[in-house]
PDB file of C-alpha atoms in Angstrom:
ATOM      1  CA  MET A 189       0.132  -0.067   0.213  1.00  0.00           C
ATOM      2  CA  PRO A 190       1.537   3.778  -0.859  1.00  0.00           C
ATOM      3  CA  ASP A 191       2.473   5.609   2.223  1.00  0.00           C
ATOM      4  CA  GLU A 192       1.168   8.663   0.463  1.00  0.00           C
ATOM      5  CA  VAL A 193      -2.340   9.438   0.066  1.00  0.00           C
ATOM      6  CA  ILE A 194      -3.473  12.458  -2.454  1.00  0.00           C
ATOM      7  CA  VAL A 195      -6.038  14.416  -0.800  1.00  0.00           C
ATOM      8  CA  THR A 196      -8.220  16.322  -3.141  1.00  0.00           C
ATOM      9  CA  CYS A 197     -10.658  19.086  -1.926  1.00  0.00           C
ATOM     10  CA  ALA A 198     -14.016  19.923  -4.327  1.00  0.00           C
ATOM     11  CA  LEU A 199     -14.252  23.631  -3.216  1.00  0.00           C
ATOM     12  CA  THR A 200     -17.732  24.465  -4.072  1.00  0.00           C
ATOM     13  CA  GLY A 201     -19.514  22.285  -6.936  1.00  0.00           C
ATOM     14  CA  VAL A 202     -22.542  23.490  -8.806  1.00  0.00           C
ATOM     15  CA  LEU A 203     -25.502  22.461  -6.610  1.00  0.00           C
ATOM     16  CA  ALA A 204     -24.691  23.620  -3.164  1.00  0.00           C
ATOM     17  CA  THR A 205     -25.686  26.739  -1.903  1.00  0.00           C
ATOM     18  CA  ARG A 206     -25.252  29.309   0.899  1.00  0.00           C
ATOM     19  CA  GLU A 207     -28.626  28.389   2.207  1.00  0.00           C
ATOM     20  CA  GLN A 208     -27.562  25.218   2.545  1.00  0.00           C
ATOM     21  CA  CYS A 209     -24.047  25.895   3.888  1.00  0.00           C
ATOM     22  CA  PRO A 210     -23.145  29.475   4.974  1.00  0.00           C
ATOM     23  CA  TRP A 211     -19.477  28.732   3.871  1.00  0.00           C
ATOM     24  CA  VAL A 212     -19.764  27.833   0.310  1.00  0.00           C
ATOM     25  CA  PRO A 213     -17.695  29.947  -1.744  1.00  0.00           C
ATOM     26  CA  TYR A 214     -19.081  31.717  -4.992  1.00  0.00           C
ATOM     27  CA  THR A 215     -16.366  34.295  -6.112  1.00  0.00           C
ATOM     28  CA  PRO A 216     -12.979  33.769  -7.485  1.00  0.00           C
ATOM     29  CA  ALA A 217     -11.336  35.292  -4.038  1.00  0.00           C
ATOM     30  CA  GLU A 218     -13.676  33.409  -2.209  1.00  0.00           C
ATOM     31  CA  ILE A 219     -13.024  29.898  -3.837  1.00  0.00           C
ATOM     32  CA  ALA A 220      -9.062  30.920  -3.804  1.00  0.00           C
ATOM     33  CA  GLU A 221      -9.241  31.288  -0.099  1.00  0.00           C
ATOM     34  CA  GLU A 222     -10.918  28.218   0.368  1.00  0.00           C
ATOM     35  CA  ALA A 223      -8.274  26.394  -1.918  1.00  0.00           C
ATOM     36  CA  ARG A 224      -5.501  28.298   0.644  1.00  0.00           C
ATOM     37  CA  ARG A 225      -6.931  26.641   3.663  1.00  0.00           C
ATOM     38  CA  ALA A 226      -7.782  23.180   1.951  1.00  0.00           C
ATOM     39  CA  TRP A 227      -3.672  23.270   1.079  1.00  0.00           C
ATOM     40  CA  GLU A 228      -2.837  24.417   4.433  1.00  0.00           C
ATOM     41  CA  ALA A 229      -4.712  21.620   5.904  1.00  0.00           C
ATOM     42  CA  GLY A 230      -3.132  18.988   3.330  1.00  0.00           C
ATOM     43  CA  ALA A 231      -4.826  18.746   0.050  1.00  0.00           C
ATOM     44  CA  ALA A 232      -2.446  18.777  -2.814  1.00  0.00           C
ATOM     45  CA  VAL A 233      -5.130  19.316  -5.399  1.00  0.00           C
ATOM     46  CA  VAL A 234      -8.535  21.287  -5.577  1.00  0.00           C
ATOM     47  CA  HIS A 235     -11.285  20.432  -7.818  1.00  0.00           C
ATOM     48  CA  ILE A 236     -13.164  23.649  -9.182  1.00  0.00           C
ATOM     49  CA  HIS A 237     -16.701  24.527 -10.778  1.00  0.00           C
ATOM     50  CA  ALA A 238     -16.775  28.308 -11.369  1.00  0.00           C
ATOM     51  CA  ARG A 239     -19.821  30.183 -10.076  1.00  0.00           C
ATOM     52  CA  THR A 240     -20.852  33.531 -10.682  1.00  0.00           C
ATOM     53  CA  ASN A 241     -20.626  36.225  -7.812  1.00  0.00           C
ATOM     54  CA  GLU A 242     -24.273  35.416  -6.905  1.00  0.00           C
ATOM     55  CA  GLY A 243     -23.627  31.466  -6.991  1.00  0.00           C
ATOM     56  CA  ALA A 244     -24.934  30.359 -10.399  1.00  0.00           C
ATOM     57  CA  ALA A 245     -22.703  28.053 -12.462  1.00  0.00           C
ATOM     58  CA  THR A 246     -20.792  29.039 -15.226  1.00  0.00           C
ATOM     59  CA  TYR A 247     -18.174  27.951 -17.675  1.00  0.00           C
ATOM     60  CA  GLU A 248     -16.844  31.368 -18.777  1.00  0.00           C
ATOM     61  CA  PRO A 249     -13.249  31.000 -19.493  1.00  0.00           C
ATOM     62  CA  SER A 250     -12.507  34.562 -17.795  1.00  0.00           C
ATOM     63  CA  VAL A 251     -13.852  33.395 -14.451  1.00  0.00           C
ATOM     64  CA  TYR A 252     -11.700  30.182 -14.729  1.00  0.00           C
ATOM     65  CA  ALA A 253      -8.771  32.457 -15.315  1.00  0.00           C
ATOM     66  CA  ALA A 254      -9.778  34.728 -12.291  1.00  0.00           C
ATOM     67  CA  ILE A 255     -10.056  31.667 -10.170  1.00  0.00           C
ATOM     68  CA  ARG A 256      -6.419  30.393 -11.122  1.00  0.00           C
ATOM     69  CA  ARG A 257      -4.694  33.908 -10.599  1.00  0.00           C
ATOM     70  CA  GLU A 258      -6.504  34.081  -7.013  1.00  0.00           C
ATOM     71  CA  ILE A 259      -5.266  30.503  -6.150  1.00  0.00           C
ATOM     72  CA  GLU A 260      -1.700  30.806  -7.635  1.00  0.00           C
ATOM     73  CA  ALA A 261      -1.116  34.197  -5.772  1.00  0.00           C
ATOM     74  CA  ARG A 262      -2.361  32.276  -2.515  1.00  0.00           C
ATOM     75  CA  CYS A 263      -0.942  28.655  -2.984  1.00  0.00           C
ATOM     76  CA  PRO A 264       0.780  25.947  -5.098  1.00  0.00           C
ATOM     77  CA  VAL A 265      -1.992  23.712  -5.058  1.00  0.00           C
ATOM     78  CA  ILE A 266      -2.841  21.475  -8.461  1.00  0.00           C
ATOM     79  CA  LEU A 267      -5.777  22.778 -10.051  1.00  0.00           C
ATOM     80  CA  ASN A 268      -8.519  20.312 -11.312  1.00  0.00           C
ATOM     81  CA  PHE A 269     -11.280  22.289 -13.459  1.00  0.00           C
ATOM     82  CA  SER A 270     -14.683  20.336 -14.165  1.00  0.00           C
ATOM     83  CA  THR A 271     -16.164  20.025 -17.246  1.00  0.00           C
ATOM     84  CA  GLY A 272     -19.446  18.336 -16.101  1.00  0.00           C
ATOM     85  CA  GLY A 273     -22.906  19.326 -16.269  1.00  0.00           C
ATOM     86  CA  LEU A 274     -25.280  20.319 -18.915  1.00  0.00           C
ATOM     87  CA  GLY A 275     -25.177  22.321 -22.138  1.00  0.00           C
ATOM     88  CA  PRO A 276     -22.963  22.141 -25.321  1.00  0.00           C
ATOM     89  CA  MET A 277     -19.929  20.452 -25.203  1.00  0.00           C
ATOM     90  CA  GLU A 278     -18.002  23.459 -26.637  1.00  0.00           C
ATOM     91  CA  GLY A 279     -18.989  25.372 -23.754  1.00  0.00           C
ATOM     92  CA  ARG A 280     -18.210  22.753 -21.281  1.00  0.00           C
ATOM     93  CA  VAL A 281     -14.606  22.597 -22.168  1.00  0.00           C
ATOM     94  CA  ALA A 282     -13.602  26.240 -23.522  1.00  0.00           C
ATOM     95  CA  HIS A 283     -12.211  27.025 -19.889  1.00  0.00           C
ATOM     96  CA  ILE A 284      -9.955  23.862 -20.587  1.00  0.00           C
ATOM     97  CA  ARG A 285      -8.633  24.995 -23.604  1.00  0.00           C
ATOM     98  CA  GLN A 286      -8.059  28.447 -22.911  1.00  0.00           C
ATOM     99  CA  VAL A 287      -6.894  28.095 -19.312  1.00  0.00           C
ATOM    100  CA  LYS A 288      -5.148  24.687 -19.247  1.00  0.00           C
ATOM    101  CA  PRO A 289      -5.331  23.410 -15.679  1.00  0.00           C
ATOM    102  CA  GLU A 290      -2.943  20.232 -15.072  1.00  0.00           C
ATOM    103  CA  LEU A 291      -6.089  18.094 -14.521  1.00  0.00           C
ATOM    104  CA  GLY A 292      -9.717  18.280 -16.178  1.00  0.00           C
ATOM    105  CA  ALA A 293     -12.536  16.029 -14.605  1.00  0.00           C
ATOM    106  CA  LEU A 294     -14.530  14.128 -17.398  1.00  0.00           C
ATOM    107  CA  ASN A 295     -17.325  12.428 -16.917  1.00  0.00           C
ATOM    108  CA  MET A 296     -17.161   8.720 -18.294  1.00  0.00           C
ATOM    109  CA  GLY A 297     -20.764   7.956 -18.929  1.00  0.00           C
ATOM    110  CA  SER A 298     -24.568   8.889 -19.031  1.00  0.00           C
ATOM    111  CA  MET A 299     -26.692   8.009 -16.326  1.00  0.00           C
ATOM    112  CA  ASN A 300     -30.000   8.773 -14.292  1.00  0.00           C
ATOM    113  CA  TYR A 301     -29.077  11.492 -11.876  1.00  0.00           C
ATOM    114  CA  ALA A 302     -31.358  11.986  -9.065  1.00  0.00           C
ATOM    115  CA  LYS A 303     -31.899  12.809  -5.217  1.00  0.00           C
ATOM    116  CA  TYR A 304     -34.691  11.556  -3.492  1.00  0.00           C
ATOM    117  CA  SER A 305     -36.522  12.631  -0.320  1.00  0.00           C
ATOM    118  CA  ALA A 306     -37.648   9.591   1.888  1.00  0.00           C
ATOM    119  CA  ARG A 307     -39.198  12.384   4.260  1.00  0.00           C
ATOM    120  CA  ARG A 308     -41.367  14.032   1.513  1.00  0.00           C
ATOM    121  CA  LYS A 309     -41.880  10.822  -0.806  1.00  0.00           C
ATOM    122  CA  GLU A 310     -40.666  13.010  -3.797  1.00  0.00           C
ATOM    123  CA  PHE A 311     -37.457  13.423  -5.641  1.00  0.00           C
ATOM    124  CA  VAL A 312     -35.887  16.516  -5.105  1.00  0.00           C
ATOM    125  CA  PHE A 313     -34.310  16.484  -8.464  1.00  0.00           C
ATOM    126  CA  ASP A 314     -34.534  14.227 -11.514  1.00  0.00           C
ATOM    127  CA  PHE A 315     -32.756  14.232 -14.682  1.00  0.00           C
ATOM    128  CA  VAL A 316     -30.724  12.445 -17.301  1.00  0.00           C
ATOM    129  CA  PHE A 317     -26.970  13.291 -16.950  1.00  0.00           C
ATOM    130  CA  GLU A 318     -26.132  12.826 -21.137  1.00  0.00           C
ATOM    131  CA  ASN A 319     -22.102  11.992 -21.673  1.00  0.00           C
ATOM    132  CA  THR A 320     -21.868  10.180 -24.868  1.00  0.00           C
ATOM    133  CA  PHE A 321     -18.700   8.344 -26.431  1.00  0.00           C
ATOM    134  CA  LYS A 322     -18.625  10.740 -29.026  1.00  0.00           C
ATOM    135  CA  ASP A 323     -18.818  13.908 -26.228  1.00  0.00           C
ATOM    136  CA  ILE A 324     -16.442  12.058 -24.077  1.00  0.00           C
ATOM    137  CA  ALA A 325     -13.847  11.920 -27.297  1.00  0.00           C
ATOM    138  CA  TYR A 326     -14.489  15.534 -28.165  1.00  0.00           C
ATOM    139  CA  LEU A 327     -13.394  16.301 -24.411  1.00  0.00           C
ATOM    140  CA  LEU A 328     -10.506  14.341 -24.514  1.00  0.00           C
ATOM    141  CA  THR A 329      -9.443  15.507 -27.916  1.00  0.00           C
ATOM    142  CA  VAL A 330      -9.337  19.326 -26.322  1.00  0.00           C
ATOM    143  CA  MET A 331      -7.382  18.171 -23.393  1.00  0.00           C
ATOM    144  CA  LYS A 332      -5.378  15.995 -25.084  1.00  0.00           C
ATOM    145  CA  GLU A 333      -4.150  19.600 -27.236  1.00  0.00           C
ATOM    146  CA  ALA A 334      -4.376  21.479 -24.204  1.00  0.00           C
ATOM    147  CA  LEU A 335      -1.809  19.241 -22.460  1.00  0.00           C
ATOM    148  CA  VAL A 336      -4.419  18.815 -19.768  1.00  0.00           C
ATOM    149  CA  LYS A 337      -4.629  15.250 -18.127  1.00  0.00           C
ATOM    150  CA  PRO A 338      -8.098  13.748 -17.752  1.00  0.00           C
ATOM    151  CA  GLU A 339      -9.631  12.538 -14.546  1.00  0.00           C
ATOM    152  CA  LEU A 340     -11.999  10.051 -15.629  1.00  0.00           C
ATOM    153  CA  GLU A 341     -15.045  10.396 -13.064  1.00  0.00           C
ATOM    154  CA  CYS A 342     -16.738   7.090 -12.722  1.00  0.00           C
ATOM    155  CA  PHE A 343     -20.348   6.942 -11.429  1.00  0.00           C
ATOM    156  CA  ASP A 344     -20.692   3.214 -12.001  1.00  0.00           C
ATOM    157  CA  VAL A 345     -18.453   0.164 -13.163  1.00  0.00           C
ATOM    158  CA  GLY A 346     -19.793   0.406 -17.028  1.00  0.00           C
ATOM    159  CA  HIS A 347     -18.097   3.824 -16.784  1.00  0.00           C
ATOM    160  CA  THR A 348     -14.934   2.560 -15.779  1.00  0.00           C
ATOM    161  CA  ASN A 349     -15.169  -0.288 -18.519  1.00  0.00           C
ATOM    162  CA  SER A 350     -15.817   2.454 -21.168  1.00  0.00           C
ATOM    163  CA  ILE A 351     -11.729   3.286 -21.052  1.00  0.00           C
ATOM    164  CA  TRP A 352     -10.706   0.789 -23.632  1.00  0.00           C
ATOM    165  CA  PRO A 353     -11.977   1.853 -26.909  1.00  0.00           C
ATOM    166  CA  LEU A 354     -10.453   5.492 -26.145  1.00  0.00           C
ATOM    167  CA  ILE A 355      -7.257   3.891 -25.182  1.00  0.00           C
ATOM    168  CA  ASP A 356      -7.618   2.108 -28.503  1.00  0.00           C
ATOM    169  CA  GLN A 357      -8.136   5.322 -30.331  1.00  0.00           C
ATOM    170  CA  GLY A 358      -5.091   7.180 -28.697  1.00  0.00           C
ATOM    171  CA  LEU A 359      -7.565   9.599 -26.728  1.00  0.00           C
ATOM    172  CA  LEU A 360      -6.452   8.138 -23.629  1.00  0.00           C
ATOM    173  CA  LYS A 361      -2.969   7.201 -22.347  1.00  0.00           C
ATOM    174  CA  ARG A 362      -2.157   5.316 -19.530  1.00  0.00           C
ATOM    175  CA  PRO A 363      -1.395   5.644 -16.356  1.00  0.00           C
ATOM    176  CA  LEU A 364      -4.774   6.596 -16.059  1.00  0.00           C
ATOM    177  CA  GLN A 365      -6.391   8.571 -13.039  1.00  0.00           C
ATOM    178  CA  PHE A 366      -9.996   7.732 -11.817  1.00  0.00           C
ATOM    179  CA  SER A 367     -12.203   9.279  -9.786  1.00  0.00           C
ATOM    180  CA  PHE A 368     -14.928   6.731  -8.369  1.00  0.00           C
ATOM    181  CA  ILE A 369     -18.016   8.885  -7.454  1.00  0.00           C
ATOM    182  CA  MET A 370     -20.383   6.668  -5.178  1.00  0.00           C
ATOM    183  CA  GLY A 371     -23.749   7.369  -3.277  1.00  0.00           C
ATOM    184  CA  VAL A 372     -25.563   9.122  -6.268  1.00  0.00           C
ATOM    185  CA  LEU A 373     -29.070   7.557  -6.954  1.00  0.00           C
ATOM    186  CA  GLY A 374     -28.747   6.323 -10.406  1.00  0.00           C
ATOM    187  CA  GLY A 375     -25.264   5.094  -9.874  1.00  0.00           C
ATOM    188  CA  ILE A 376     -23.271   2.482  -7.900  1.00  0.00           C
ATOM    189  CA  ARG A 377     -23.988   2.191  -4.361  1.00  0.00           C
ATOM    190  CA  ALA A 378     -21.423   3.244  -1.681  1.00  0.00           C
ATOM    191  CA  THR A 379     -20.272   0.453  -0.090  1.00  0.00           C
ATOM    192  CA  ALA A 380     -16.260  -0.805   0.525  1.00  0.00           C
ATOM    193  CA  GLU A 381     -17.170  -4.027  -1.562  1.00  0.00           C
ATOM    194  CA  ASN A 382     -18.384  -1.696  -4.781  1.00  0.00           C
ATOM    195  CA  LEU A 383     -15.386   0.409  -4.090  1.00  0.00           C
ATOM    196  CA  ALA A 384     -13.208  -2.858  -4.053  1.00  0.00           C
ATOM    197  CA  VAL A 385     -14.686  -4.024  -7.330  1.00  0.00           C
ATOM    198  CA  GLN A 386     -14.182  -0.329  -9.099  1.00  0.00           C
ATOM    199  CA  ALA A 387     -10.498  -0.124  -8.022  1.00  0.00           C
ATOM    200  CA  ARG A 388      -9.958  -4.016  -9.689  1.00  0.00           C
ATOM    201  CA  GLU A 389     -11.602  -2.767 -12.794  1.00  0.00           C
ATOM    202  CA  ALA A 390      -9.086   0.072 -13.210  1.00  0.00           C
ATOM    203  CA  PRO A 391      -5.796  -0.820 -15.039  1.00  0.00           C
ATOM    204  CA  PRO A 392      -3.237  -1.479 -12.460  1.00  0.00           C
ATOM    205  CA  ASP A 393      -0.937   1.113 -13.481  1.00  0.00           C
ATOM    206  CA  SER A 394      -3.842   3.898 -12.462  1.00  0.00           C
ATOM    207  CA  THR A 395      -4.469   6.148  -9.626  1.00  0.00           C
ATOM    208  CA  TRP A 396      -7.536   6.621  -8.250  1.00  0.00           C
ATOM    209  CA  GLU A 397      -9.594   8.452  -5.579  1.00  0.00           C
ATOM    210  CA  VAL A 398     -12.963   8.074  -4.019  1.00  0.00           C
ATOM    211  CA  VAL A 399     -15.676  10.586  -3.840  1.00  0.00           C
ATOM    212  CA  GLY A 400     -18.382   9.586  -0.996  1.00  0.00           C
ATOM    213  CA  ILE A 401     -21.604  11.745  -1.479  1.00  0.00           C
ATOM    214  CA  SER A 402     -23.082  13.438   1.502  1.00  0.00           C
ATOM    215  CA  HIS A 403     -23.190  11.264   4.713  1.00  0.00           C
ATOM    216  CA  GLU A 404     -21.130   8.468   2.766  1.00  0.00           C
ATOM    217  CA  GLN A 405     -18.211  10.489   2.715  1.00  0.00           C
ATOM    218  CA  TRP A 406     -16.206   9.388   5.672  1.00  0.00           C
ATOM    219  CA  ARG A 407     -17.198   5.801   5.393  1.00  0.00           C
ATOM    220  CA  MET A 408     -15.897   5.609   1.957  1.00  0.00           C
ATOM    221  CA  ALA A 409     -12.730   7.393   2.769  1.00  0.00           C
ATOM    222  CA  SER A 410     -11.962   5.085   5.611  1.00  0.00           C
ATOM    223  CA  ALA A 411     -12.525   2.186   2.846  1.00  0.00           C
ATOM    224  CA  ALA A 412     -10.244   4.112  -0.018  1.00  0.00           C
ATOM    225  CA  LEU A 413      -7.464   4.492   2.952  1.00  0.00           C
ATOM    226  CA  ALA A 414      -7.173   0.963   3.742  1.00  0.00           C
ATOM    227  CA  LEU A 415      -7.388   0.061  -0.106  1.00  0.00           C
ATOM    228  CA  GLY A 416      -4.581   2.155  -1.000  1.00  0.00           C
ATOM    229  CA  GLY A 417      -6.407   4.715  -3.122  1.00  0.00           C
ATOM    230  CA  ASN A 418      -6.471   8.697  -2.785  1.00  0.00           C
ATOM    231  CA  VAL A 419      -9.664  10.598  -1.261  1.00  0.00           C
ATOM    232  CA  ARG A 420     -11.576  13.879  -2.183  1.00  0.00           C
ATOM    233  CA  VAL A 421     -13.552  15.816   0.237  1.00  0.00           C
ATOM    234  CA  GLY A 422     -14.918  19.020   0.408  1.00  0.00           C
ATOM    235  CA  LEU A 423     -18.081  21.062   0.441  1.00  0.00           C
ATOM    236  CA  GLU A 424     -19.186  20.105  -2.913  1.00  0.00           C
ATOM    237  CA  ASP A 425     -19.821  16.680  -1.946  1.00  0.00           C
ATOM    238  CA  ASN A 426     -20.557  16.807   1.880  1.00  0.00           C
ATOM    239  CA  PHE A 427     -21.075  19.719   4.670  1.00  0.00           C
ATOM    240  CA  TYR A 428     -20.361  17.563   7.648  1.00  0.00           C
ATOM    241  CA  LEU A 429     -17.599  16.627   9.790  1.00  0.00           C
ATOM    242  CA  ASP A 430     -19.482  13.551  10.998  1.00  0.00           C
ATOM    243  CA  ALA A 431     -21.447  10.673   9.687  1.00  0.00           C
ATOM    244  CA  GLU A 432     -24.566  11.500  11.250  1.00  0.00           C
ATOM    245  CA  GLY A 433     -25.068  15.232   9.852  1.00  0.00           C
ATOM    246  CA  THR A 434     -24.918  17.050  13.075  1.00  0.00           C
ATOM    247  CA  GLN A 435     -21.735  19.335  13.097  1.00  0.00           C
ATOM    248  CA  MET A 436     -21.302  21.503   9.822  1.00  0.00           C
ATOM    249  CA  ALA A 437     -17.682  22.321   8.714  1.00  0.00           C
ATOM    250  CA  ARG A 438     -17.247  25.914   8.370  1.00  0.00           C
ATOM    251  CA  SER A 439     -14.651  25.420   6.003  1.00  0.00           C
ATOM    252  CA  ASN A 440     -13.448  23.273   3.261  1.00  0.00           C
ATOM    253  CA  GLY A 441      -9.804  23.260   5.286  1.00  0.00           C
ATOM    254  CA  GLU A 442     -11.879  21.540   8.286  1.00  0.00           C
ATOM    255  CA  LEU A 443     -13.056  18.840   6.068  1.00  0.00           C
ATOM    256  CA  VAL A 444      -9.279  17.991   4.491  1.00  0.00           C
ATOM    257  CA  ASP A 445      -7.843  18.107   8.250  1.00  0.00           C
ATOM    258  CA  LYS A 446     -10.419  15.554   9.044  1.00  0.00           C
ATOM    259  CA  ALA A 447      -9.070  13.300   6.088  1.00  0.00           C
ATOM    260  CA  VAL A 448      -5.421  13.821   6.947  1.00  0.00           C
ATOM    261  CA  ARG A 449      -6.279  12.771  10.483  1.00  0.00           C
ATOM    262  CA  MET A 450      -8.118   9.831   9.363  1.00  0.00           C
ATOM    263  CA  ALA A 451      -5.093   8.913   6.943  1.00  0.00           C
ATOM    264  CA  ARG A 452      -2.333   9.266   9.513  1.00  0.00           C
ATOM    265  CA  ASP A 453      -4.522   7.070  11.730  1.00  0.00           C
ATOM    266  CA  VAL A 454      -3.726   4.041   9.431  1.00  0.00           C
ATOM    267  CA  GLY A 455      -0.235   4.983   8.819  1.00  0.00           C
ATOM    268  CA  ARG A 456      -0.413   7.344   5.402  1.00  0.00           C
ATOM    269  CA  GLU A 457       0.949  10.656   4.924  1.00  0.00           C
ATOM    270  CA  PRO A 458      -0.935  13.230   3.065  1.00  0.00           C
ATOM    271  CA  ALA A 459       1.171  13.420  -0.371  1.00  0.00           C
ATOM    272  CA  THR A 460       3.056  17.259  -1.028  1.00  0.00           C
ATOM    273  CA  VAL A 461       2.059  18.842  -3.905  1.00  0.00           C
ATOM    274  CA  ALA A 462       5.410  17.851  -5.572  1.00  0.00           C
ATOM    275  CA  GLU A 463       4.351  14.024  -4.539  1.00  0.00           C
ATOM    276  CA  ALA A 464       1.022  14.352  -6.056  1.00  0.00           C
ATOM    277  CA  ARG A 465       2.300  15.541  -9.359  1.00  0.00           C
ATOM    278  CA  SER A 466       4.711  12.795  -9.778  1.00  0.00           C
ATOM    279  CA  LEU A 467       2.146  10.276  -8.335  1.00  0.00           C
ATOM    280  CA  LEU A 468      -0.248  11.587 -11.213  1.00  0.00           C
ATOM    281  CA  SER A 469       2.347  11.628 -13.653  1.00  0.00           C
ATOM    282  CA  LEU A 470       1.664  15.384 -14.482  1.00  0.00           C
ATOM    283  CA  GLU A 471       5.566  15.672 -14.791  1.00  0.00           C
ATOM    284  CA  ALA A 472       5.656  13.506 -17.960  1.00  0.00           C
ATOM    285  CA  PRO A 473       4.009  14.383 -21.707  1.00  0.00           C
ATOM    286  CA  TRP A 474       1.010  12.168 -22.260  1.00  0.00           C
TER     287      TRP A 474
END
């Protein structure tokens, strides 16, 4: 099992609001301050969705460029920009083409994407998250031209197994980086057994992290640490420092701090930015 664990922090997402958690950042300066707090706590990578100053999701390259400037003025953390969401592919990847982060997150398949309230007996939201092979190939082509390494976001085992034709076409190059998102309704259930399946399906030279959604975050982080994988935490995925959802984190840094303590409890150390860059093969052309 590797001694180092790469801790990624997903700072803001697209669905989290200040009505739900007052400390969700919106502006480039606020996002950068959260990146600094996460880095100081032990994160080596930050995953970023841009927001307008009012909190709406945006893919505007100028906003991503402002976020990059603000973060780089504060800390040396590795930047991972999202391409997930709805809308035309060109709009979802223009910021990758222009701003060129080191990592670009890319959804590896289509799925039902929903949230259900058992208390209200109704769906909070319910839509189809469409990512065809044609769209995935387009995003990968742009990333390859921009020298941005894709992080493959897999919500189910079928997504993980979608890599092979893309490798054959030369759109993906090993070693790969996977992000296993677990606990979304419509995707794979968040269990340690399912995480082990996902890890086995990835090529053996890959790196991977787990993303446990909401109250599943800490249980899945524990499983990933035991299996030798990496972890992602942050206000995009979960607001709480406890599995019961009673203690809300007041910053992304608090969530990273807990993940780092958990890693050290099992004999692993958070990777530095330089170590993470090496583990993710970011220093070699791909």
